[in-house]
């Protein structure tokens, strides 16, 4: 059970906000592949960000079409430039859908961020961009160990409040890409940090609901996924509700799973069985134009079971 303290000092619900009567909430997670606005950020030196592809107008239109069709309560997008851009899209194209809340922890020097848009109120954002993580059990050609903190802006955790007495902490992720020992070890370093952070959340609240959503750049059964799922208690274990034959990449010839929605044991009973999957949102041509990844959705009940 994970409930909100209703005292005045801890209230997070805006005064003019009213929860819907709907008993469930839906989450959409999607890597939308180099999704940038039409403005050059002078502090980011990248060809893709400096010179948006001509098909960006189509990508915006297709994303809007997909978001309208999904009508998710919470949207987590990877490889998206900014919440400023997402807010503009919501205000111009998604009016009346209820997207009032936005969050991210953007990088100062790169354009591929993890952003969130929500119909339900949000609480504290835990940003990890300042954290340095190890490259686990790896030494370079000089025999030296390595660390990194360039990629950890693409990890954050956020309190989400789907109802007046139910909440969870959502961790949005876009882990290090690439194959090979060094990239795998980088991801394991990121995951080991996150597992420690989850333990801190559980120590603060033994019944804390935890959810992970994003592009983990790790295949089913890999060391990374198994490390992320492993835990000595139900609260620290994570579960993958998708069948093994659900593959998400590449979108036009899916041959592997890189994208996940995982929930901990505390949240297991609220999961709406059978709801996790790849939604059919766009035709094949639009889908490939929009992204090389397929989206995932998942639904939960709004009260402890």
PDB file of C-alpha atoms in Angstrom:
ATOM      1  CA  UNK A   1       0.000   0.000   0.000  1.00  0.00           C
ATOM      2  CA  UNK A   2       1.326   3.434  -0.904  1.00  0.00           C
ATOM      3  CA  UNK A   3      -0.880   6.320   0.222  1.00  0.00           C
ATOM      4  CA  UNK A   4      -0.640  10.082   0.218  1.00  0.00           C
ATOM      5  CA  UNK A   5      -0.420  11.918   3.497  1.00  0.00           C
ATOM      6  CA  UNK A   6      -3.483  14.167   3.411  1.00  0.00           C
ATOM      7  CA  UNK A   7      -2.157  16.762   5.853  1.00  0.00           C
ATOM      8  CA  UNK A   8      -2.006  20.376   4.660  1.00  0.00           C
ATOM      9  CA  UNK A   9       1.793  20.484   4.781  1.00  0.00           C
ATOM     10  CA  UNK A  10       2.232  17.580   2.351  1.00  0.00           C
ATOM     11  CA  UNK A  11      -0.617  18.201  -0.080  1.00  0.00           C
ATOM     12  CA  UNK A  12       0.542  17.970  -3.722  1.00  0.00           C
ATOM     13  CA  UNK A  13      -2.803  18.185  -5.531  1.00  0.00           C
ATOM     14  CA  UNK A  14      -3.393  21.591  -7.183  1.00  0.00           C
ATOM     15  CA  UNK A  15      -6.351  23.505  -5.738  1.00  0.00           C
ATOM     16  CA  UNK A  16      -8.185  23.603  -9.081  1.00  0.00           C
ATOM     17  CA  UNK A  17      -7.582  19.943  -9.975  1.00  0.00           C
ATOM     18  CA  UNK A  18     -10.246  17.227  -9.887  1.00  0.00           C
ATOM     19  CA  UNK A  19      -9.556  13.543 -10.351  1.00  0.00           C
ATOM     20  CA  UNK A  20     -11.552  11.657 -12.952  1.00  0.00           C
ATOM     21  CA  UNK A  21     -13.956   8.882 -11.973  1.00  0.00           C
ATOM     22  CA  UNK A  22     -12.013   6.370 -14.055  1.00  0.00           C
ATOM     23  CA  UNK A  23     -10.750   3.488 -11.924  1.00  0.00           C
ATOM     24  CA  UNK A  24      -7.593   2.799 -13.937  1.00  0.00           C
ATOM     25  CA  UNK A  25      -4.694   4.729 -15.424  1.00  0.00           C
ATOM     26  CA  UNK A  26      -2.697   4.069 -18.586  1.00  0.00           C
ATOM     27  CA  UNK A  27       0.999   4.702 -19.262  1.00  0.00           C
ATOM     28  CA  UNK A  28       2.598   5.026 -22.709  1.00  0.00           C
ATOM     29  CA  UNK A  29       6.387   4.685 -23.082  1.00  0.00           C
ATOM     30  CA  UNK A  30       8.110   5.342 -26.415  1.00  0.00           C
ATOM     31  CA  UNK A  31      11.531   6.126 -27.843  1.00  0.00           C
ATOM     32  CA  UNK A  32      10.561   8.575 -30.606  1.00  0.00           C
ATOM     33  CA  UNK A  33      14.025   8.771 -32.247  1.00  0.00           C
ATOM     34  CA  UNK A  34      15.759  12.159 -32.452  1.00  0.00           C
ATOM     35  CA  UNK A  35      12.602  14.178 -31.867  1.00  0.00           C
ATOM     36  CA  UNK A  36      13.766  17.810 -31.994  1.00  0.00           C
ATOM     37  CA  UNK A  37      12.103  21.192 -32.339  1.00  0.00           C
ATOM     38  CA  UNK A  38      12.767  23.686 -35.135  1.00  0.00           C
ATOM     39  CA  UNK A  39      15.117  25.893 -33.112  1.00  0.00           C
ATOM     40  CA  UNK A  40      18.870  25.644 -32.784  1.00  0.00           C
ATOM     41  CA  UNK A  41      19.971  25.557 -29.157  1.00  0.00           C
ATOM     42  CA  UNK A  42      23.332  27.395 -29.272  1.00  0.00           C
ATOM     43  CA  UNK A  43      24.578  25.414 -26.270  1.00  0.00           C
ATOM     44  CA  UNK A  44      24.148  22.041 -27.981  1.00  0.00           C
ATOM     45  CA  UNK A  45      26.515  21.168 -30.813  1.00  0.00           C
ATOM     46  CA  UNK A  46      24.865  18.396 -32.788  1.00  0.00           C
ATOM     47  CA  UNK A  47      24.040  18.253 -36.484  1.00  0.00           C
ATOM     48  CA  UNK A  48      20.619  16.701 -35.845  1.00  0.00           C
ATOM     49  CA  UNK A  49      19.696  19.350 -33.298  1.00  0.00           C
ATOM     50  CA  UNK A  50      21.180  22.200 -35.337  1.00  0.00           C
ATOM     51  CA  UNK A  51      19.518  21.078 -38.570  1.00  0.00           C
ATOM     52  CA  UNK A  52      16.221  19.260 -37.939  1.00  0.00           C
ATOM     53  CA  UNK A  53      15.299  16.811 -40.681  1.00  0.00           C
ATOM     54  CA  UNK A  54      12.555  17.951 -43.098  1.00  0.00           C
ATOM     55  CA  UNK A  55      10.344  15.070 -41.949  1.00  0.00           C
ATOM     56  CA  UNK A  56      10.063  16.557 -38.448  1.00  0.00           C
ATOM     57  CA  UNK A  57       6.729  18.146 -39.396  1.00  0.00           C
ATOM     58  CA  UNK A  58       5.466  14.678 -40.281  1.00  0.00           C
ATOM     59  CA  UNK A  59       6.891  13.240 -37.069  1.00  0.00           C
ATOM     60  CA  UNK A  60       4.988  15.814 -35.016  1.00  0.00           C
ATOM     61  CA  UNK A  61       1.757  15.085 -36.883  1.00  0.00           C
ATOM     62  CA  UNK A  62       2.174  11.332 -36.473  1.00  0.00           C
ATOM     63  CA  UNK A  63       3.017  11.628 -32.776  1.00  0.00           C
ATOM     64  CA  UNK A  64      -0.095  13.750 -32.237  1.00  0.00           C
ATOM     65  CA  UNK A  65      -2.190  11.164 -34.072  1.00  0.00           C
ATOM     66  CA  UNK A  66      -0.725   8.386 -31.919  1.00  0.00           C
ATOM     67  CA  UNK A  67      -1.168  10.275 -28.651  1.00  0.00           C
ATOM     68  CA  UNK A  68      -4.800  11.046 -29.439  1.00  0.00           C
ATOM     69  CA  UNK A  69      -5.462   7.405 -30.225  1.00  0.00           C
ATOM     70  CA  UNK A  70      -3.703   6.110 -27.100  1.00  0.00           C
ATOM     71  CA  UNK A  71      -5.205   8.704 -24.737  1.00  0.00           C
ATOM     72  CA  UNK A  72      -2.727   7.652 -22.038  1.00  0.00           C
ATOM     73  CA  UNK A  73      -2.805   9.314 -18.640  1.00  0.00           C
ATOM     74  CA  UNK A  74       0.993   9.390 -18.428  1.00  0.00           C
ATOM     75  CA  UNK A  75       3.344   9.625 -21.427  1.00  0.00           C
ATOM     76  CA  UNK A  76       7.090   8.908 -21.148  1.00  0.00           C
ATOM     77  CA  UNK A  77       9.123   9.742 -24.256  1.00  0.00           C
ATOM     78  CA  UNK A  78      12.791   9.022 -24.876  1.00  0.00           C
ATOM     79  CA  UNK A  79      15.058  10.863 -27.374  1.00  0.00           C
ATOM     80  CA  UNK A  80      12.821  13.930 -27.060  1.00  0.00           C
ATOM     81  CA  UNK A  81      14.410  17.389 -26.947  1.00  0.00           C
ATOM     82  CA  UNK A  82      12.540  19.151 -24.150  1.00  0.00           C
ATOM     83  CA  UNK A  83       9.383  19.529 -22.088  1.00  0.00           C
ATOM     84  CA  UNK A  84       9.098  23.018 -23.594  1.00  0.00           C
ATOM     85  CA  UNK A  85       8.594  21.417 -27.005  1.00  0.00           C
ATOM     86  CA  UNK A  86       6.238  18.783 -25.584  1.00  0.00           C
ATOM     87  CA  UNK A  87       4.200  21.441 -23.790  1.00  0.00           C
ATOM     88  CA  UNK A  88       3.864  23.377 -27.053  1.00  0.00           C
ATOM     89  CA  UNK A  89       2.621  20.256 -28.853  1.00  0.00           C
ATOM     90  CA  UNK A  90       0.088  19.612 -26.082  1.00  0.00           C
ATOM     91  CA  UNK A  91      -1.174  23.201 -26.125  1.00  0.00           C
ATOM     92  CA  UNK A  92      -1.463  23.367 -29.915  1.00  0.00           C
ATOM     93  CA  UNK A  93      -2.627  19.865 -30.799  1.00  0.00           C
ATOM     94  CA  UNK A  94      -3.904  18.052 -27.694  1.00  0.00           C
ATOM     95  CA  UNK A  95      -6.267  20.611 -26.201  1.00  0.00           C
ATOM     96  CA  UNK A  96      -8.997  19.168 -24.035  1.00  0.00           C
ATOM     97  CA  UNK A  97      -7.096  15.951 -23.320  1.00  0.00           C
ATOM     98  CA  UNK A  98      -6.020  17.071 -19.856  1.00  0.00           C
ATOM     99  CA  UNK A  99      -2.236  17.144 -20.184  1.00  0.00           C
ATOM    100  CA  UNK A 100      -1.348  19.692 -17.520  1.00  0.00           C
ATOM    101  CA  UNK A 101       1.818  18.347 -15.926  1.00  0.00           C
ATOM    102  CA  UNK A 102       5.309  18.014 -17.447  1.00  0.00           C
ATOM    103  CA  UNK A 103       8.679  16.873 -16.137  1.00  0.00           C
ATOM    104  CA  UNK A 104      12.244  16.117 -17.233  1.00  0.00           C
ATOM    105  CA  UNK A 105      15.854  16.457 -16.097  1.00  0.00           C
ATOM    106  CA  UNK A 106      17.502  17.655 -19.328  1.00  0.00           C
ATOM    107  CA  UNK A 107      21.149  17.543 -20.242  1.00  0.00           C
ATOM    108  CA  UNK A 108      22.959  20.876 -20.653  1.00  0.00           C
ATOM    109  CA  UNK A 109      24.953  19.581 -23.609  1.00  0.00           C
ATOM    110  CA  UNK A 110      22.829  17.025 -25.439  1.00  0.00           C
ATOM    111  CA  UNK A 111      19.378  16.940 -27.032  1.00  0.00           C
ATOM    112  CA  UNK A 112      18.128  13.404 -26.408  1.00  0.00           C
ATOM    113  CA  UNK A 113      16.259  13.586 -23.112  1.00  0.00           C
ATOM    114  CA  UNK A 114      13.599  11.580 -21.308  1.00  0.00           C
ATOM    115  CA  UNK A 115      10.459  13.679 -20.848  1.00  0.00           C
ATOM    116  CA  UNK A 116       7.069  13.107 -19.252  1.00  0.00           C
ATOM    117  CA  UNK A 117       3.583  14.505 -19.851  1.00  0.00           C
ATOM    118  CA  UNK A 118       0.744  13.669 -17.481  1.00  0.00           C
ATOM    119  CA  UNK A 119      -2.934  14.187 -16.831  1.00  0.00           C
ATOM    120  CA  UNK A 120      -2.418  13.372 -13.145  1.00  0.00           C
ATOM    121  CA  UNK A 121      -0.453  15.436 -10.598  1.00  0.00           C
ATOM    122  CA  UNK A 122       3.246  14.963 -10.000  1.00  0.00           C
ATOM    123  CA  UNK A 123       5.445  15.281  -6.931  1.00  0.00           C
ATOM    124  CA  UNK A 124       9.171  15.239  -6.259  1.00  0.00           C
ATOM    125  CA  UNK A 125      11.551  14.657  -9.194  1.00  0.00           C
ATOM    126  CA  UNK A 126      14.778  12.785  -8.394  1.00  0.00           C
ATOM    127  CA  UNK A 127      17.360  13.762 -11.041  1.00  0.00           C
ATOM    128  CA  UNK A 128      20.538  11.715 -11.487  1.00  0.00           C
ATOM    129  CA  UNK A 129      22.548  13.792 -13.965  1.00  0.00           C
ATOM    130  CA  UNK A 130      25.161  14.697 -11.349  1.00  0.00           C
ATOM    131  CA  UNK A 131      25.724  11.070 -10.382  1.00  0.00           C
ATOM    132  CA  UNK A 132      28.881   9.279 -11.563  1.00  0.00           C
ATOM    133  CA  UNK A 133      28.451   5.554 -12.152  1.00  0.00           C
ATOM    134  CA  UNK A 134      31.119   2.870 -12.654  1.00  0.00           C
ATOM    135  CA  UNK A 135      31.795   0.871 -15.775  1.00  0.00           C
ATOM    136  CA  UNK A 136      31.338  -2.408 -13.908  1.00  0.00           C
ATOM    137  CA  UNK A 137      34.164  -5.000 -14.000  1.00  0.00           C
ATOM    138  CA  UNK A 138      35.725  -3.362 -17.038  1.00  0.00           C
ATOM    139  CA  UNK A 139      39.265  -2.103 -17.651  1.00  0.00           C
ATOM    140  CA  UNK A 140      40.423  -0.262 -20.751  1.00  0.00           C
ATOM    141  CA  UNK A 141      43.452  -1.035 -22.929  1.00  0.00           C
ATOM    142  CA  UNK A 142      45.682   0.621 -20.342  1.00  0.00           C
ATOM    143  CA  UNK A 143      44.305  -1.608 -17.599  1.00  0.00           C
ATOM    144  CA  UNK A 144      42.436   1.240 -15.919  1.00  0.00           C
ATOM    145  CA  UNK A 145      38.882   1.197 -14.609  1.00  0.00           C
ATOM    146  CA  UNK A 146      36.401   3.769 -15.923  1.00  0.00           C
ATOM    147  CA  UNK A 147      33.443   5.824 -14.732  1.00  0.00           C
ATOM    148  CA  UNK A 148      30.892   8.012 -16.538  1.00  0.00           C
ATOM    149  CA  UNK A 149      28.263  10.644 -15.808  1.00  0.00           C
ATOM    150  CA  UNK A 150      27.488  11.978 -19.298  1.00  0.00           C
ATOM    151  CA  UNK A 151      24.462   9.699 -19.717  1.00  0.00           C
ATOM    152  CA  UNK A 152      22.831   9.829 -16.324  1.00  0.00           C
ATOM    153  CA  UNK A 153      20.642  12.798 -17.223  1.00  0.00           C
ATOM    154  CA  UNK A 154      18.654  10.157 -19.111  1.00  0.00           C
ATOM    155  CA  UNK A 155      17.590   8.606 -15.798  1.00  0.00           C
ATOM    156  CA  UNK A 156      15.198  10.137 -13.302  1.00  0.00           C
ATOM    157  CA  UNK A 157      12.530   9.082 -10.804  1.00  0.00           C
ATOM    158  CA  UNK A 158       9.289  10.964 -10.218  1.00  0.00           C
ATOM    159  CA  UNK A 159       6.403  10.756  -7.759  1.00  0.00           C
ATOM    160  CA  UNK A 160       3.084  10.325  -9.588  1.00  0.00           C
ATOM    161  CA  UNK A 161      -0.380  10.648  -8.033  1.00  0.00           C
ATOM    162  CA  UNK A 162      -3.087   8.874 -10.100  1.00  0.00           C
ATOM    163  CA  UNK A 163      -5.695   9.263  -7.347  1.00  0.00           C
ATOM    164  CA  UNK A 164      -6.230  10.982  -4.033  1.00  0.00           C
ATOM    165  CA  UNK A 165      -4.950   8.016  -2.029  1.00  0.00           C
ATOM    166  CA  UNK A 166      -2.671   6.129  -4.426  1.00  0.00           C
ATOM    167  CA  UNK A 167       0.790   6.995  -5.734  1.00  0.00           C
ATOM    168  CA  UNK A 168       3.866   5.406  -7.258  1.00  0.00           C
ATOM    169  CA  UNK A 169       7.401   6.418  -8.213  1.00  0.00           C
ATOM    170  CA  UNK A 170       8.039   6.235 -11.944  1.00  0.00           C
ATOM    171  CA  UNK A 171      11.611   5.899 -13.208  1.00  0.00           C
ATOM    172  CA  UNK A 172      12.069   7.017 -16.807  1.00  0.00           C
ATOM    173  CA  UNK A 173      15.110   5.511 -18.513  1.00  0.00           C
ATOM    174  CA  UNK A 174      17.172   5.612 -21.658  1.00  0.00           C
ATOM    175  CA  UNK A 175      20.216   3.533 -20.793  1.00  0.00           C
ATOM    176  CA  UNK A 176      23.546   3.514 -22.654  1.00  0.00           C
ATOM    177  CA  UNK A 177      23.218   2.207 -26.207  1.00  0.00           C
ATOM    178  CA  UNK A 178      25.510  -0.206 -28.025  1.00  0.00           C
ATOM    179  CA  UNK A 179      26.791  -3.735 -27.883  1.00  0.00           C
ATOM    180  CA  UNK A 180      30.044  -5.064 -26.475  1.00  0.00           C
ATOM    181  CA  UNK A 181      31.493  -5.447 -22.988  1.00  0.00           C
ATOM    182  CA  UNK A 182      32.115  -1.748 -22.324  1.00  0.00           C
ATOM    183  CA  UNK A 183      28.574  -0.658 -23.177  1.00  0.00           C
ATOM    184  CA  UNK A 184      27.104  -3.544 -21.193  1.00  0.00           C
ATOM    185  CA  UNK A 185      29.271  -2.604 -18.211  1.00  0.00           C
ATOM    186  CA  UNK A 186      28.132   1.032 -18.464  1.00  0.00           C
ATOM    187  CA  UNK A 187      24.507  -0.067 -18.330  1.00  0.00           C
ATOM    188  CA  UNK A 188      25.225  -2.313 -15.359  1.00  0.00           C
ATOM    189  CA  UNK A 189      26.781   0.656 -13.557  1.00  0.00           C
ATOM    190  CA  UNK A 190      23.651   2.711 -14.194  1.00  0.00           C
ATOM    191  CA  UNK A 191      21.430  -0.163 -13.064  1.00  0.00           C
ATOM    192  CA  UNK A 192      23.422  -0.809  -9.881  1.00  0.00           C
ATOM    193  CA  UNK A 193      22.984   2.835  -8.913  1.00  0.00           C
ATOM    194  CA  UNK A 194      19.249   2.672  -9.611  1.00  0.00           C
ATOM    195  CA  UNK A 195      18.844  -0.493  -7.558  1.00  0.00           C
ATOM    196  CA  UNK A 196      20.459   1.282  -4.617  1.00  0.00           C
ATOM    197  CA  UNK A 197      18.151   4.232  -5.139  1.00  0.00           C
ATOM    198  CA  UNK A 198      15.133   1.924  -5.184  1.00  0.00           C
ATOM    199  CA  UNK A 199      16.337   0.416  -1.909  1.00  0.00           C
ATOM    200  CA  UNK A 200      16.376   3.933  -0.452  1.00  0.00           C
ATOM    201  CA  UNK A 201      12.766   4.457  -1.583  1.00  0.00           C
ATOM    202  CA  UNK A 202      11.750   1.147   0.000  1.00  0.00           C
ATOM    203  CA  UNK A 203      13.602   2.007   3.210  1.00  0.00           C
ATOM    204  CA  UNK A 204      11.589   5.238   3.429  1.00  0.00           C
ATOM    205  CA  UNK A 205       8.353   3.384   2.671  1.00  0.00           C
ATOM    206  CA  UNK A 206       8.281  -0.433   2.686  1.00  0.00           C
ATOM    207  CA  UNK A 207       5.081  -0.444   0.626  1.00  0.00           C
ATOM    208  CA  UNK A 208       6.318   1.986  -2.035  1.00  0.00           C
ATOM    209  CA  UNK A 209       5.059   1.238  -5.550  1.00  0.00           C
ATOM    210  CA  UNK A 210       7.817   1.451  -8.184  1.00  0.00           C
ATOM    211  CA  UNK A 211       7.574   1.426 -11.977  1.00  0.00           C
ATOM    212  CA  UNK A 212      10.315   1.548 -14.649  1.00  0.00           C
ATOM    213  CA  UNK A 213       9.564   2.630 -18.226  1.00  0.00           C
ATOM    214  CA  UNK A 214      11.858   3.296 -21.150  1.00  0.00           C
ATOM    215  CA  UNK A 215      14.450   2.186 -23.654  1.00  0.00           C
ATOM    216  CA  UNK A 216      16.887   0.026 -21.702  1.00  0.00           C
ATOM    217  CA  UNK A 217      19.054  -0.869 -24.730  1.00  0.00           C
ATOM    218  CA  UNK A 218      19.226  -4.395 -23.305  1.00  0.00           C
ATOM    219  CA  UNK A 219      17.786  -7.584 -24.731  1.00  0.00           C
ATOM    220  CA  UNK A 220      15.580 -10.112 -22.961  1.00  0.00           C
ATOM    221  CA  UNK A 221      17.572 -12.333 -20.618  1.00  0.00           C
ATOM    222  CA  UNK A 222      20.636 -10.064 -20.685  1.00  0.00           C
ATOM    223  CA  UNK A 223      22.762  -9.429 -17.604  1.00  0.00           C
ATOM    224  CA  UNK A 224      21.347  -5.928 -17.425  1.00  0.00           C
ATOM    225  CA  UNK A 225      17.673  -6.923 -17.419  1.00  0.00           C
ATOM    226  CA  UNK A 226      18.229  -9.765 -14.979  1.00  0.00           C
ATOM    227  CA  UNK A 227      20.146  -7.436 -12.633  1.00  0.00           C
ATOM    228  CA  UNK A 228      17.357  -4.861 -12.801  1.00  0.00           C
ATOM    229  CA  UNK A 229      14.640  -7.430 -12.040  1.00  0.00           C
ATOM    230  CA  UNK A 230      16.504  -9.157  -9.217  1.00  0.00           C
ATOM    231  CA  UNK A 231      15.704  -8.335  -5.577  1.00  0.00           C
ATOM    232  CA  UNK A 232      15.843  -9.956  -2.150  1.00  0.00           C
ATOM    233  CA  UNK A 233      12.280  -8.886  -1.293  1.00  0.00           C
ATOM    234  CA  UNK A 234       9.081  -8.472  -3.290  1.00  0.00           C
ATOM    235  CA  UNK A 235       9.347  -4.715  -2.912  1.00  0.00           C
ATOM    236  CA  UNK A 236      12.770  -4.783  -4.583  1.00  0.00           C
ATOM    237  CA  UNK A 237      11.944  -7.295  -7.322  1.00  0.00           C
ATOM    238  CA  UNK A 238      10.699  -6.103 -10.699  1.00  0.00           C
ATOM    239  CA  UNK A 239       8.369  -7.969 -13.014  1.00  0.00           C
ATOM    240  CA  UNK A 240       8.107  -7.888 -16.798  1.00  0.00           C
ATOM    241  CA  UNK A 241       4.454  -8.439 -17.786  1.00  0.00           C
ATOM    242  CA  UNK A 242       5.156  -8.804 -21.510  1.00  0.00           C
ATOM    243  CA  UNK A 243       5.473 -12.205 -23.202  1.00  0.00           C
ATOM    244  CA  UNK A 244       8.926 -13.040 -24.546  1.00  0.00           C
ATOM    245  CA  UNK A 245       7.692 -12.848 -28.136  1.00  0.00           C
ATOM    246  CA  UNK A 246       6.881  -9.126 -27.797  1.00  0.00           C
ATOM    247  CA  UNK A 247       9.694  -7.359 -29.688  1.00  0.00           C
ATOM    248  CA  UNK A 248      10.074  -3.601 -30.132  1.00  0.00           C
ATOM    249  CA  UNK A 249      13.083  -2.866 -32.348  1.00  0.00           C
ATOM    250  CA  UNK A 250      13.495  -2.007 -35.157  1.00  0.00           C
ATOM    251  CA  UNK A 251       9.944  -0.850 -35.791  1.00  0.00           C
ATOM    252  CA  UNK A 252       9.863  -2.010 -39.416  1.00  0.00           C
ATOM    253  CA  UNK A 253      11.412  -5.431 -38.773  1.00  0.00           C
ATOM    254  CA  UNK A 254      11.253  -6.042 -35.020  1.00  0.00           C
ATOM    255  CA  UNK A 255      13.768  -8.675 -34.028  1.00  0.00           C
ATOM    256  CA  UNK A 256      14.587  -7.849 -30.403  1.00  0.00           C
ATOM    257  CA  UNK A 257      13.178  -6.181 -27.291  1.00  0.00           C
ATOM    258  CA  UNK A 258      14.933  -3.043 -26.071  1.00  0.00           C
ATOM    259  CA  UNK A 259      11.916  -1.336 -24.475  1.00  0.00           C
ATOM    260  CA  UNK A 260      10.320  -2.267 -21.157  1.00  0.00           C
ATOM    261  CA  UNK A 261       7.714  -1.464 -18.535  1.00  0.00           C
ATOM    262  CA  UNK A 262       8.592  -3.159 -15.237  1.00  0.00           C
ATOM    263  CA  UNK A 263       6.807  -2.912 -11.888  1.00  0.00           C
ATOM    264  CA  UNK A 264       7.905  -3.997  -8.436  1.00  0.00           C
ATOM    265  CA  UNK A 265       6.177  -6.576  -6.264  1.00  0.00           C
ATOM    266  CA  UNK A 266       4.282  -3.909  -4.347  1.00  0.00           C
ATOM    267  CA  UNK A 267       2.544  -2.818  -7.546  1.00  0.00           C
ATOM    268  CA  UNK A 268       1.885  -6.301  -8.870  1.00  0.00           C
ATOM    269  CA  UNK A 269      -1.709  -6.607  -7.684  1.00  0.00           C
ATOM    270  CA  UNK A 270      -2.748  -3.302  -9.268  1.00  0.00           C
ATOM    271  CA  UNK A 271      -1.496  -4.354 -12.722  1.00  0.00           C
ATOM    272  CA  UNK A 272      -4.407  -4.853 -15.116  1.00  0.00           C
ATOM    273  CA  UNK A 273      -3.545  -8.291 -16.435  1.00  0.00           C
ATOM    274  CA  UNK A 274      -3.169  -8.422 -20.192  1.00  0.00           C
ATOM    275  CA  UNK A 275      -2.993  -4.641 -20.590  1.00  0.00           C
ATOM    276  CA  UNK A 276       0.759  -4.432 -21.283  1.00  0.00           C
ATOM    277  CA  UNK A 277       1.647  -4.577 -24.950  1.00  0.00           C
ATOM    278  CA  UNK A 278       2.347  -2.797 -28.213  1.00  0.00           C
ATOM    279  CA  UNK A 279      -0.632  -0.652 -29.217  1.00  0.00           C
ATOM    280  CA  UNK A 280      -1.635  -0.399 -32.874  1.00  0.00           C
ATOM    281  CA  UNK A 281      -1.453   3.352 -33.397  1.00  0.00           C
ATOM    282  CA  UNK A 282      -0.176   4.074 -36.916  1.00  0.00           C
ATOM    283  CA  UNK A 283       0.248   2.374 -40.265  1.00  0.00           C
ATOM    284  CA  UNK A 284       3.679   0.916 -41.040  1.00  0.00           C
ATOM    285  CA  UNK A 285       4.911   3.864 -43.113  1.00  0.00           C
ATOM    286  CA  UNK A 286       3.975   6.445 -40.482  1.00  0.00           C
ATOM    287  CA  UNK A 287       5.409   4.297 -37.714  1.00  0.00           C
ATOM    288  CA  UNK A 288       8.792   3.978 -39.393  1.00  0.00           C
ATOM    289  CA  UNK A 289       8.901   7.705 -40.158  1.00  0.00           C
ATOM    290  CA  UNK A 290       8.192   8.499 -36.526  1.00  0.00           C
ATOM    291  CA  UNK A 291      10.602   6.077 -34.848  1.00  0.00           C
ATOM    292  CA  UNK A 292      12.748   2.972 -35.072  1.00  0.00           C
ATOM    293  CA  UNK A 293      11.141   1.766 -31.813  1.00  0.00           C
ATOM    294  CA  UNK A 294       7.629   0.520 -31.151  1.00  0.00           C
ATOM    295  CA  UNK A 295       5.640   1.997 -28.243  1.00  0.00           C
ATOM    296  CA  UNK A 296       4.497   0.151 -25.127  1.00  0.00           C
ATOM    297  CA  UNK A 297       1.394   0.692 -22.993  1.00  0.00           C
ATOM    298  CA  UNK A 298       0.392  -0.655 -19.598  1.00  0.00           C
ATOM    299  CA  UNK A 299      -2.571  -0.079 -17.262  1.00  0.00           C
ATOM    300  CA  UNK A 300      -3.069  -0.231 -13.502  1.00  0.00           C
ATOM    301  CA  UNK A 301      -5.931   0.141 -11.051  1.00  0.00           C
ATOM    302  CA  UNK A 302      -5.924   3.342  -9.023  1.00  0.00           C
ATOM    303  CA  UNK A 303      -6.193   1.740  -5.619  1.00  0.00           C
ATOM    304  CA  UNK A 304      -4.236  -0.827  -3.625  1.00  0.00           C
ATOM    305  CA  UNK A 305      -5.384  -4.392  -4.138  1.00  0.00           C
TER     306      UNK A 305
END
